Structures are given as C-alpha cells and as structure tokens.
PDB file of C-alpha atoms in Angstrom:
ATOM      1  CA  UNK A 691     130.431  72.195  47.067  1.00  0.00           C
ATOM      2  CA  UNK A 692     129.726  73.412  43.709  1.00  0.00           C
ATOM      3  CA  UNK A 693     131.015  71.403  40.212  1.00  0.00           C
ATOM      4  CA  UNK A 694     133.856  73.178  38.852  1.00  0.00           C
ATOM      5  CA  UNK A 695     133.488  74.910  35.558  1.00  0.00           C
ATOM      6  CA  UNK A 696     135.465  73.248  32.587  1.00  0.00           C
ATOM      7  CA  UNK A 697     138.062  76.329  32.097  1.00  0.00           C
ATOM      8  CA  UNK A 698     138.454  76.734  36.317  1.00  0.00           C
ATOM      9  CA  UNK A 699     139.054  72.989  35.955  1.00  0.00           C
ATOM     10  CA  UNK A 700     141.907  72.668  33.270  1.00  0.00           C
ATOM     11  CA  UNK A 701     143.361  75.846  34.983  1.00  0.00           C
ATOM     12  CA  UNK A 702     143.621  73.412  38.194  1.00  0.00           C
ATOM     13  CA  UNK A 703     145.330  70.688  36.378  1.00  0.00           C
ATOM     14  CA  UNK A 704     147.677  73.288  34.896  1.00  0.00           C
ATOM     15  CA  UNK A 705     148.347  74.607  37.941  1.00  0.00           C
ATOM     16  CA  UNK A 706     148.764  70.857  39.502  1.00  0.00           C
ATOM     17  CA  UNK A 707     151.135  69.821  37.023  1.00  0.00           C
ATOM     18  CA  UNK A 708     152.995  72.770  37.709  1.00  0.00           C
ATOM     19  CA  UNK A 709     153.492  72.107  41.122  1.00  0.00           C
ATOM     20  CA  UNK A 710     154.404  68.604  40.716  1.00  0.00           C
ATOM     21  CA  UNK A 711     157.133  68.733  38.173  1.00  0.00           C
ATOM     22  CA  UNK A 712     158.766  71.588  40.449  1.00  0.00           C
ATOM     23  CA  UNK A 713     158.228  69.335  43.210  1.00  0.00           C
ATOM     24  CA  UNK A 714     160.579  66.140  41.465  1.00  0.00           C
ATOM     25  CA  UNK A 715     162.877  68.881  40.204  1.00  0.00           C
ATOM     26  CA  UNK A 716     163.928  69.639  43.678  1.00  0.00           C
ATOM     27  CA  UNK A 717     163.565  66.182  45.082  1.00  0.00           C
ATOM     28  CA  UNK A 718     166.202  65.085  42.690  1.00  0.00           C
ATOM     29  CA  UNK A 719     168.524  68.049  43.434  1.00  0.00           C
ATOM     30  CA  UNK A 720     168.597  67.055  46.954  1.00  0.00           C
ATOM     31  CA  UNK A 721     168.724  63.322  46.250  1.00  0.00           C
ATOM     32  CA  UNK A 722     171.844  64.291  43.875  1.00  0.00           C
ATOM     33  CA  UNK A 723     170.316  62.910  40.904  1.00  0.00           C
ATOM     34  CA  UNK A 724     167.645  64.391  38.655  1.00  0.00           C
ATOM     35  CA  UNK A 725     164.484  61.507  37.899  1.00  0.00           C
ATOM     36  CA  UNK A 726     166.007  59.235  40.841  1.00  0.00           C
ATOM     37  CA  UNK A 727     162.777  57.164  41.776  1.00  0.00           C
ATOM     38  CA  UNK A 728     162.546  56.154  45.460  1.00  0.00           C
ATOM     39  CA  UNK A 729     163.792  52.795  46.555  1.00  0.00           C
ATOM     40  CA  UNK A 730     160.449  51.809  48.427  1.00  0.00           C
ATOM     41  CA  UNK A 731     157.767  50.961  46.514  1.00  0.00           C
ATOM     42  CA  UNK A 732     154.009  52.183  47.267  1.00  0.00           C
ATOM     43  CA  UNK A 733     151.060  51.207  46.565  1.00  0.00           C
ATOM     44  CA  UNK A 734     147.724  52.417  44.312  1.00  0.00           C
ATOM     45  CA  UNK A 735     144.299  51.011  44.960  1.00  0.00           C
ATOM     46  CA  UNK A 736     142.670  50.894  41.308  1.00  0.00           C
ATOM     47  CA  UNK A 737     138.829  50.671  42.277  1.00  0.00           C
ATOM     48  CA  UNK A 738     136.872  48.887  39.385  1.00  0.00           C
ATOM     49  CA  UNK A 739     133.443  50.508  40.120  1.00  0.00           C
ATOM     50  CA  UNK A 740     131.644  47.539  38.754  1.00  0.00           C
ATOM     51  CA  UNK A 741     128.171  49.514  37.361  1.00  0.00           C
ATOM     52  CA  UNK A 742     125.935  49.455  40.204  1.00  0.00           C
ATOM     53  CA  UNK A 743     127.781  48.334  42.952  1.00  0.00           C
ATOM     54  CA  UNK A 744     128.122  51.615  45.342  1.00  0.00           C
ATOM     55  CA  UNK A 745     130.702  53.519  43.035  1.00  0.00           C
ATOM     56  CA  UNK A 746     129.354  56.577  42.922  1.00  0.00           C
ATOM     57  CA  UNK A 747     128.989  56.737  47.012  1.00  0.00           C
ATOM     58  CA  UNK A 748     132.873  55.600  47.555  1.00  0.00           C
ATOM     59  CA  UNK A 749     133.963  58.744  44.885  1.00  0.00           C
ATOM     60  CA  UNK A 750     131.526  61.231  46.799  1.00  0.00           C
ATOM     61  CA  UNK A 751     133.135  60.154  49.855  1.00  0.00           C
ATOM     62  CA  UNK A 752     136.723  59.836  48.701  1.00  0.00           C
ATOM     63  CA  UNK A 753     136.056  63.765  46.845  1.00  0.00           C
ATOM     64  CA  UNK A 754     134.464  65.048  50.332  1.00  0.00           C
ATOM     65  CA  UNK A 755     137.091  63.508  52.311  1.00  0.00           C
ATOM     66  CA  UNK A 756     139.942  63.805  50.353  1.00  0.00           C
ATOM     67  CA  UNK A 757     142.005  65.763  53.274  1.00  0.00           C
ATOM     68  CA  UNK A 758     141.051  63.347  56.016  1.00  0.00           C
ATOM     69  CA  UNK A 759     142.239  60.603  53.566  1.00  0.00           C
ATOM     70  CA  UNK A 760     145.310  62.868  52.961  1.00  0.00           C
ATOM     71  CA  UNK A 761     146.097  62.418  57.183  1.00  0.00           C
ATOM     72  CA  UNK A 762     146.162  58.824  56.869  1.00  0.00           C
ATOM     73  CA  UNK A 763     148.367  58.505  54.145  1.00  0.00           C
ATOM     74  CA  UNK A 764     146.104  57.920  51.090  1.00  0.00           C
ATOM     75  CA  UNK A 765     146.367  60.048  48.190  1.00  0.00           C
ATOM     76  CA  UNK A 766     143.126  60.221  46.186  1.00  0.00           C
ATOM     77  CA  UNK A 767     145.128  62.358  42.649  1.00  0.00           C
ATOM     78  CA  UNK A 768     142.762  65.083  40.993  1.00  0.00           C
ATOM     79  CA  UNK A 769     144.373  64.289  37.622  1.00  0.00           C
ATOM     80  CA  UNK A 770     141.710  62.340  35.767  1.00  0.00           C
ATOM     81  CA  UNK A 771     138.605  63.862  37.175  1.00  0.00           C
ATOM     82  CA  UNK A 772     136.904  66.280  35.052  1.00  0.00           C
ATOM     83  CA  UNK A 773     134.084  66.931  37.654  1.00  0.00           C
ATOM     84  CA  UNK A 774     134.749  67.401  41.469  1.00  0.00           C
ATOM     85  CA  UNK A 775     133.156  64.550  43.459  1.00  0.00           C
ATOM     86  CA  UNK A 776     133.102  62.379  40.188  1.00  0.00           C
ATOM     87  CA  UNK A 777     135.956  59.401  39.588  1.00  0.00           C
ATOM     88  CA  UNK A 778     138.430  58.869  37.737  1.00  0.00           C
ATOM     89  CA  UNK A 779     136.901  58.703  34.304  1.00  0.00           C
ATOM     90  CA  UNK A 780     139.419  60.396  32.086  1.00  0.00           C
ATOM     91  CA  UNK A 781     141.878  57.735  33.191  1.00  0.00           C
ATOM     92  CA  UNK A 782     140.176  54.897  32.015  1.00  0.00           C
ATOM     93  CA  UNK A 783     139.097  56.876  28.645  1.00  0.00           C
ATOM     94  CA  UNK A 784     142.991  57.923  27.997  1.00  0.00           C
ATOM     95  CA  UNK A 785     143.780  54.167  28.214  1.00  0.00           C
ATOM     96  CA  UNK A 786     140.878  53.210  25.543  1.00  0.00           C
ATOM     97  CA  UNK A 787     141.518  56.243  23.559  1.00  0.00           C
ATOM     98  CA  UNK A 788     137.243  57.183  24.211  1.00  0.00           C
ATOM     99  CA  UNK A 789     135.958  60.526  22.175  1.00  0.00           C
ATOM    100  CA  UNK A 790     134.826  61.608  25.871  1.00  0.00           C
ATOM    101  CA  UNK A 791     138.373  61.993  26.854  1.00  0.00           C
ATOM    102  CA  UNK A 792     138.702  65.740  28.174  1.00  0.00           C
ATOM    103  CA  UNK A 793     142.537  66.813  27.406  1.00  0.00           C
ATOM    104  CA  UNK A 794     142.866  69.655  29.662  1.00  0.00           C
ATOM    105  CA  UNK A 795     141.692  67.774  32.961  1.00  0.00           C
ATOM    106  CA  UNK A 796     144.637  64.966  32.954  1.00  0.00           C
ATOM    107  CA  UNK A 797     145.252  61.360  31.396  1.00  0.00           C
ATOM    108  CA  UNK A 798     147.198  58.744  32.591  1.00  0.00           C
ATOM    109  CA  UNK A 799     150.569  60.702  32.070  1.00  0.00           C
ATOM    110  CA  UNK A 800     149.465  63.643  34.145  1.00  0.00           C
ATOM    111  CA  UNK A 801     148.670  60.838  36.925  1.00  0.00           C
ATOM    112  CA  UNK A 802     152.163  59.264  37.037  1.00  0.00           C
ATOM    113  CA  UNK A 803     153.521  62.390  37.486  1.00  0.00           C
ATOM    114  CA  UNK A 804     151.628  63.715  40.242  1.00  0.00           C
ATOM    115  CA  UNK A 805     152.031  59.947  41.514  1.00  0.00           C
ATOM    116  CA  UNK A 806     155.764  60.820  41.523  1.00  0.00           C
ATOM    117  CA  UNK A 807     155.287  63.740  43.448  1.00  0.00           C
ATOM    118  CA  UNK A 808     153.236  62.439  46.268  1.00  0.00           C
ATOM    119  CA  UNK A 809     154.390  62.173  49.765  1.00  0.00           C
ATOM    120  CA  UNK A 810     152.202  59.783  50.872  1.00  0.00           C
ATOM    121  CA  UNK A 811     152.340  56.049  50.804  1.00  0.00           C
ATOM    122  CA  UNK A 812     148.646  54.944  49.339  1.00  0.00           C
ATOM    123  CA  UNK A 813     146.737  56.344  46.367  1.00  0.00           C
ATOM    124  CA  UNK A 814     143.374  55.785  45.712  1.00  0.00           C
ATOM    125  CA  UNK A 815     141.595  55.856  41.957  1.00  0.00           C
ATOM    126  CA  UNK A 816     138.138  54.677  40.791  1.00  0.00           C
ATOM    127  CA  UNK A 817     136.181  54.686  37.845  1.00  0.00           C
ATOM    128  CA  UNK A 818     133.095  52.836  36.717  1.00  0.00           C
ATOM    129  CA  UNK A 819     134.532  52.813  33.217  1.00  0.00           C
ATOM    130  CA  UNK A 820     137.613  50.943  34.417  1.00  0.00           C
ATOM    131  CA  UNK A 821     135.358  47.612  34.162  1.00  0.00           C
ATOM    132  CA  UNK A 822     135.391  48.056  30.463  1.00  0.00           C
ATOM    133  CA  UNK A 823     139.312  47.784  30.407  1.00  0.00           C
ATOM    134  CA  UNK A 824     139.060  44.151  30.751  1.00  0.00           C
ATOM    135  CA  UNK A 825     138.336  43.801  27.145  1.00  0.00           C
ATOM    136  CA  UNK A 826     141.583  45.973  26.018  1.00  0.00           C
ATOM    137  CA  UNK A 827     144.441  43.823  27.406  1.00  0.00           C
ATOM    138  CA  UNK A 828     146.614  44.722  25.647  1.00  0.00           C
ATOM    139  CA  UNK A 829     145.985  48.832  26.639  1.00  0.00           C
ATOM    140  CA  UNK A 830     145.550  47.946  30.726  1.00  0.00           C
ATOM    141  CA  UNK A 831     148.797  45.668  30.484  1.00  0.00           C
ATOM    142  CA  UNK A 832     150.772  48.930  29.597  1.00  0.00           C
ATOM    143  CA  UNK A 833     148.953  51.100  32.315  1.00  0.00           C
ATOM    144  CA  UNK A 834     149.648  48.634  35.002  1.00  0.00           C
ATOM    145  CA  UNK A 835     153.810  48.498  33.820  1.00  0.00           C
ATOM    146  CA  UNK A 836     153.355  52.824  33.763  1.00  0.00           C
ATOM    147  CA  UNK A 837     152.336  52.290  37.709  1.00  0.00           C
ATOM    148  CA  UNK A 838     154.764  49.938  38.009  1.00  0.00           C
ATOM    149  CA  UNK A 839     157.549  52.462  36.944  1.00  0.00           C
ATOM    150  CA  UNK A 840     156.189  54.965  38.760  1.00  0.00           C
ATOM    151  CA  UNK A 841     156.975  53.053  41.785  1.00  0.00           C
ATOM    152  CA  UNK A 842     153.615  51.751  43.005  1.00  0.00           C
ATOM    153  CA  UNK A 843     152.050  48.323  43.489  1.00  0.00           C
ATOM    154  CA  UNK A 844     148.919  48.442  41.779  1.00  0.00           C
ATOM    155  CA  UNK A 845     146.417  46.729  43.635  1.00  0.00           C
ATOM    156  CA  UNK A 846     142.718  46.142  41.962  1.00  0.00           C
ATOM    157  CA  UNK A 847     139.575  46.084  43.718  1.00  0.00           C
ATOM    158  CA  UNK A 848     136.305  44.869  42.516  1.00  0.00           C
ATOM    159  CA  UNK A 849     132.871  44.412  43.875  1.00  0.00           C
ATOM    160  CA  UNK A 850     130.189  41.396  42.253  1.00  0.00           C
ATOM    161  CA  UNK A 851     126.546  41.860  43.465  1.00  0.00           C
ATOM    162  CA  UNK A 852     123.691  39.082  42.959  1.00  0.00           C
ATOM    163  CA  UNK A 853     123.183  38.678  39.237  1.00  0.00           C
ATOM    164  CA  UNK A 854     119.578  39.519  39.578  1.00  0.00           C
ATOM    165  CA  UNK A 855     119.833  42.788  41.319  1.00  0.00           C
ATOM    166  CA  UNK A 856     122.689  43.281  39.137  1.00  0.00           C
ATOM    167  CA  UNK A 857     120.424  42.844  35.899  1.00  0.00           C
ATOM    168  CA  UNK A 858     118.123  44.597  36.940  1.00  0.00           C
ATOM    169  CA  UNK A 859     119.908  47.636  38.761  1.00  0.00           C
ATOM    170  CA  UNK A 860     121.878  47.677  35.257  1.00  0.00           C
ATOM    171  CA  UNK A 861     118.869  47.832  32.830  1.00  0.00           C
ATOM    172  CA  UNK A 862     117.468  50.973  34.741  1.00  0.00           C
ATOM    173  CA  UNK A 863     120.966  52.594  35.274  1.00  0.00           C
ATOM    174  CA  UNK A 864     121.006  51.726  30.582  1.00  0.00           C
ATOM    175  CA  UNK A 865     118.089  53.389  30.288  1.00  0.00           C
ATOM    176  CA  UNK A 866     119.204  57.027  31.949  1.00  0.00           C
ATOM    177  CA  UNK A 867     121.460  56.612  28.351  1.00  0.00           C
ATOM    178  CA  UNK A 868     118.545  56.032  26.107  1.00  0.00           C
ATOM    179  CA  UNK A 869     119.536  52.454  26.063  1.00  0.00           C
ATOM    180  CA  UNK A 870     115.573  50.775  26.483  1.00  0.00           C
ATOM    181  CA  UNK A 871     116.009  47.253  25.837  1.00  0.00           C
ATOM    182  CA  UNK A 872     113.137  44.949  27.283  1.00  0.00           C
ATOM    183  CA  UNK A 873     113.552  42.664  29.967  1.00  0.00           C
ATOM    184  CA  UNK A 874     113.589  39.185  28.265  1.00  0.00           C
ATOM    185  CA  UNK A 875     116.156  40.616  25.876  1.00  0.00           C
ATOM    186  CA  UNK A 876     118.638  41.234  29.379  1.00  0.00           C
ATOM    187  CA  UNK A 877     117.887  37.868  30.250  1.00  0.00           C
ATOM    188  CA  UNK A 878     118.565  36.224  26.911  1.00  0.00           C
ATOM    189  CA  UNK A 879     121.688  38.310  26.717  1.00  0.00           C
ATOM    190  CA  UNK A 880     122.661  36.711  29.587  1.00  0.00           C
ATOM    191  CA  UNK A 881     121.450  33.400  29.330  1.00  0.00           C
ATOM    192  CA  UNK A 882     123.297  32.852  26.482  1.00  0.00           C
ATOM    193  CA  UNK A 883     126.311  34.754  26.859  1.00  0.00           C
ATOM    194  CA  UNK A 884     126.923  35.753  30.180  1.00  0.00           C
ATOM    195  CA  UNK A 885     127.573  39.317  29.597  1.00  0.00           C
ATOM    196  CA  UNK A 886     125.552  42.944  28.480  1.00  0.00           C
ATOM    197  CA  UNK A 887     127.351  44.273  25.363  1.00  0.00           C
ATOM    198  CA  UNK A 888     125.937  47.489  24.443  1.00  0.00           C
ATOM    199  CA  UNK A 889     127.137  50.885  23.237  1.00  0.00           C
ATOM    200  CA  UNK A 890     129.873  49.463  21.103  1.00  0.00           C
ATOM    201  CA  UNK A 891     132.114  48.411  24.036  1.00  0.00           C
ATOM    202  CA  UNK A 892     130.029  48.888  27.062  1.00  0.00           C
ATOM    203  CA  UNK A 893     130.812  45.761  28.024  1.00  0.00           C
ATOM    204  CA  UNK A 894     129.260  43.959  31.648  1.00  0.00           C
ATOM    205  CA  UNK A 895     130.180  40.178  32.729  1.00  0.00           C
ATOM    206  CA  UNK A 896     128.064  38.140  34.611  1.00  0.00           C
ATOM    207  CA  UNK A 897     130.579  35.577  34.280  1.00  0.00           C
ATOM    208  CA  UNK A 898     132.788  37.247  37.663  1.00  0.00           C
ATOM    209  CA  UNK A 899     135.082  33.818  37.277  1.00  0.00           C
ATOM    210  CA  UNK A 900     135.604  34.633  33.585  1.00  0.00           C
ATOM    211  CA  UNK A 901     136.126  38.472  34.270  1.00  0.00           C
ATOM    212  CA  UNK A 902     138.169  37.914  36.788  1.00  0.00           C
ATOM    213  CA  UNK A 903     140.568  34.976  34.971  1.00  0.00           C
ATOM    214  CA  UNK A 904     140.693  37.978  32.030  1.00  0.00           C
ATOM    215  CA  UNK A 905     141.288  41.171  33.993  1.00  0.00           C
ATOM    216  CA  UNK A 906     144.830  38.400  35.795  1.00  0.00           C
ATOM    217  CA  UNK A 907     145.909  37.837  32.319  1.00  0.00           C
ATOM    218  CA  UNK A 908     146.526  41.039  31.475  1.00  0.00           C
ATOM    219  CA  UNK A 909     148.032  42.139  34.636  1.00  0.00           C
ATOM    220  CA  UNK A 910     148.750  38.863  37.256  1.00  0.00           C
ATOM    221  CA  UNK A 911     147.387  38.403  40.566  1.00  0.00           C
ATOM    222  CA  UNK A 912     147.084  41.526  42.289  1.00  0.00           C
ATOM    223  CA  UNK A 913     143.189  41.444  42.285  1.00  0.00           C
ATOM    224  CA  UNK A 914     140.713  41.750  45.461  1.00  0.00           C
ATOM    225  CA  UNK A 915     137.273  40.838  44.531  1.00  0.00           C
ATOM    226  CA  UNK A 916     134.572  41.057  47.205  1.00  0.00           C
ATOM    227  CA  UNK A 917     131.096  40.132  47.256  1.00  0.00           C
ATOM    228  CA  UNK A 918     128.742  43.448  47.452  1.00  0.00           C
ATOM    229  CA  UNK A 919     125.570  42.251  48.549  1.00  0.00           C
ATOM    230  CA  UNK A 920     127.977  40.620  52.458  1.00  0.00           C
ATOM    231  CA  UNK A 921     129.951  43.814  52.240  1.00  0.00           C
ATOM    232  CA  UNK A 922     126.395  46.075  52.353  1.00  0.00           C
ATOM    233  CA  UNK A 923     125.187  43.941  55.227  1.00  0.00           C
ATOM    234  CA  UNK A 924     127.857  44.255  57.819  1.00  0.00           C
ATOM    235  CA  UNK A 925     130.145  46.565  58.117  1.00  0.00           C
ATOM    236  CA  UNK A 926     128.424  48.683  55.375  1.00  0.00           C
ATOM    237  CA  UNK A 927     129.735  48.912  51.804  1.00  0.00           C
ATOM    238  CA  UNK A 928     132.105  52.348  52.526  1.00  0.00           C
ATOM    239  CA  UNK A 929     133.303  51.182  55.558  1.00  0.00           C
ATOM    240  CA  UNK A 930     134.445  47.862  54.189  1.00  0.00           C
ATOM    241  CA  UNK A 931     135.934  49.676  51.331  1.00  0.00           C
ATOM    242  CA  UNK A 932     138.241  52.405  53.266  1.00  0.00           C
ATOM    243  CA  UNK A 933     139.295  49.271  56.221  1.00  0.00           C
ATOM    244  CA  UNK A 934     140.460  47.412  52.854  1.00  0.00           C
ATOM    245  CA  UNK A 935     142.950  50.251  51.702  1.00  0.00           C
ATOM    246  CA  UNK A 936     143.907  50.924  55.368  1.00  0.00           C
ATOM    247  CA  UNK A 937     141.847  54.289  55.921  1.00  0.00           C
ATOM    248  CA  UNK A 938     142.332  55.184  59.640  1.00  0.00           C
ATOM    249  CA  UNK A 939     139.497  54.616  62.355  1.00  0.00           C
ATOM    250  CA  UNK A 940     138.390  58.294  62.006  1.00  0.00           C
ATOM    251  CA  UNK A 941     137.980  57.742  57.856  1.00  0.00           C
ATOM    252  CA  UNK A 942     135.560  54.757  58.492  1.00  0.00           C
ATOM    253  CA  UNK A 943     133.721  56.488  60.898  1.00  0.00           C
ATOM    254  CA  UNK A 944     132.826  58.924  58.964  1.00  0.00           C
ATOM    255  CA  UNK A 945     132.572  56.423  55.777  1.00  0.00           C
ATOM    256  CA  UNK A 946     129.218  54.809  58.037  1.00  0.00           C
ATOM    257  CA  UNK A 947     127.373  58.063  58.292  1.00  0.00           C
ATOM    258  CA  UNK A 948     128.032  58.823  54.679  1.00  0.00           C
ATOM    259  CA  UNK A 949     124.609  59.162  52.248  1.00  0.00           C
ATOM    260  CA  UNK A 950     124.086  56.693  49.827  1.00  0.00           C
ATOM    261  CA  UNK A 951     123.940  57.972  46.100  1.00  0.00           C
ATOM    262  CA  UNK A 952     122.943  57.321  42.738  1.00  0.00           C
ATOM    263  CA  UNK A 953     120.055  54.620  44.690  1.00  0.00           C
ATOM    264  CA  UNK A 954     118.545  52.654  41.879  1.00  0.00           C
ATOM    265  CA  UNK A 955     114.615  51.734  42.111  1.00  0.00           C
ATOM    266  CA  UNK A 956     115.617  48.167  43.514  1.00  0.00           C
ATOM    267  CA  UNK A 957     116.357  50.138  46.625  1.00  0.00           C
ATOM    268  CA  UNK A 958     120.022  50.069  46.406  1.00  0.00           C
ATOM    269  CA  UNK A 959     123.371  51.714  45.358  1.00  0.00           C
TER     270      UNK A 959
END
C-alpha cells in the first residue's frame, strides 16, 4: 500500500477525531452521564523501539495487520502516525515539544481521545523516538498520568541487544543522518560514558540497568525489558513481541512469515 499524502493524511485524522468525539457523545447519553469513563481499566502497550532492535519490522507488521490485530482485541490508534506503516512518532515528539512535530496528523491529545473511544481492551503504540523520553521525566511522567486518566494501564516494553552489534548497528543507522563519527570515537563515547549523545538530545544508553532505573522513576514499575539477541533466536523477534501483548494464535502466525526491514549491514534488524 501506498504512503499517504500529507493533506489525505490530516483529512484522516480530521475525519478520526470526528468520529470519536461523536462516538463518547453517545456513549455517555446512554450511560446517563456525559464524560463517564468506564469502570474497568485497559491496558496500552507503549513499545520503546530501542534504535536497532527490530522496530521498524513490529510497525510494518502492526500497520499491515492492523484489522487482524483489531479481531483479537488490540487497538493499534492512527493518531500519531504521520506516514502509514511508520510508528508512532508524533507522539513521542508532542511530549518533547520536537520542531518535527506534524500538527494535523495527531499528538498525544488526539490519542486519549480516540483511546476513549475504543472498544477494544489492548492498544498498541511504538516509536523509536520514545527511547529519548527517558531523559524528559518530567514530560513522560505527565503522559503516563494522561493514560492513566484515560483509563488504561500503561505497560512499557523494551528490547536491549549485545552492545557490540548495538554500536555498531547504531553508527551505520547515524550515518543515513549525516552523523559520520569514526569508530574509536563510538567506543570512547561509550567507554567512558556509557551512552551515544548526538543531535542535541539523541540520546542512546548502553547502560540498560541505568536506563531502565531512569525510565521507573519517572513512571514506577510497569516496565518489560527483554533481551533481543534470545528473542531473535527462538520464537523470532515478532512473534515474541505479539505472544507478549496477547495477539491471538492467527496474529503470530502470520508475525513468523513477516519480512524483516530496515536490515542493517551486520545482517540484522
């Protein structure tokens, strides 16, 4: 399926919001109460598509598949997407206030309310820029009480690969965004501070212990992290994904056959 033009795309967000807000509107007139929330809480999967770790195969998949997903209960919201089969990028740039935010395609208040408005149980979000959230706090504290109010669980989920293939997967992925450091300076980076800073807050850990101590500050201990590199080897990495949010047995299926994307030079995802 062809990318959606820009304009076709904000005209789909219109339309979505549209739909939604009628949608509560006569949920509460039946429920005798205008903005009643449900009583049962859901839940939201927020992927953290760790650079280099298979994100951009799990969107594909979730974008292809969203109807399938749809049977089983999982929601995967088209607010926040400003390209089909892409993730959730305009999410994480509303909540860090980044000049690539696109307006007309939906921030993180057009996602609560067509959170509101779903009928099913799970949704499903992911974004490789989420991983940069761990260095606003204060900013992913407040997005995690908005789900919260909504009347979901959030739930995060993060993949850590080897710290070599990592590096390396990382410094070739930099370079696609004229970002040519050497080698040795990778290394030293992370030799001596156990991250990649680049970009002005592209920010990578290598530290997973200290990332992962950070990201439960901010918003307690609702984090899954899994190792990448075990995942990969058995089931597969989209299999092992879509069993963790409780896909059905026809979604992994179909995860196992799924093409593997954005493949680095390293010879993986």
């Amino acid at each position: 399926m062809e990318k959606k033009p820009r304009l076709r795309r904000k005209i789909d967000q219109f339309v979505l919001m549209f739909m939604c807000r009628c949608k509560l509107f006569l949920r509460g007139l039946r429920s005798g109460g205008l903005g009643q929330e449900r009583v049962a809480r859901k839940k939201i999967y927020v992927h953290i598509g760790t650079h280099k770790t298979g994100t951009t195969s799990i969107q594909d998949f979730m974008r292809r598949h969203t109807r399938l997903l749809e049977k089983c209960g999982i929601l995967v919201p088209r607010s926040g997407t400003h390209k089909w089969r892409k993730g959730h990028h305009n999410i994480a740039w509303d909540i860090r206030s980044d000049p690539l935010l696109e307006p007309g395609c939906g921030g993180v208040d057009d996602l609560i309310c067509e959170l509101r408005a779903a009928d099913e149980s799970v949704a499903l979000i992911s974004s490789e820029d989420f991983e940069y959230l761990v260095q606003y706090p204060n900013e992913l504290r407040q997005f995690h009480a908005r789900l919260l109010g909504a009347g979901y669980e959030p739930i995060y989920l993060i993949f850590f690969r080897n710290k070599t293939d990592y590096m390396k997967s990382l410094r070739l992925e930099l370079k696609k965004q004229a970002i040519d450091e050497p080698l040795d300076w990778f290394e030293s980076e992370i030799r001596e501070h156990r991250r990649i800073l680049v970009n002005g807050d592209w920010y990578y850990d290598f530290d997973y212990d200290r990332f992962l101590n950070n990201w439960k500050a901010a918003v307690g201990e609702s984090v899954l992290a899994f190792d990448y590199d075990r995942a990969c080897a058995s089931p597969g990495l989209l299999p092992f994904f879509f069993e963790t949010v409780g896909a059905s047995k026809e979604v992994i299926a179909a995860s196992g056959s799924s093409p593997r994307l954005n493949i680095s030079k390293t010879g993986r995802a």
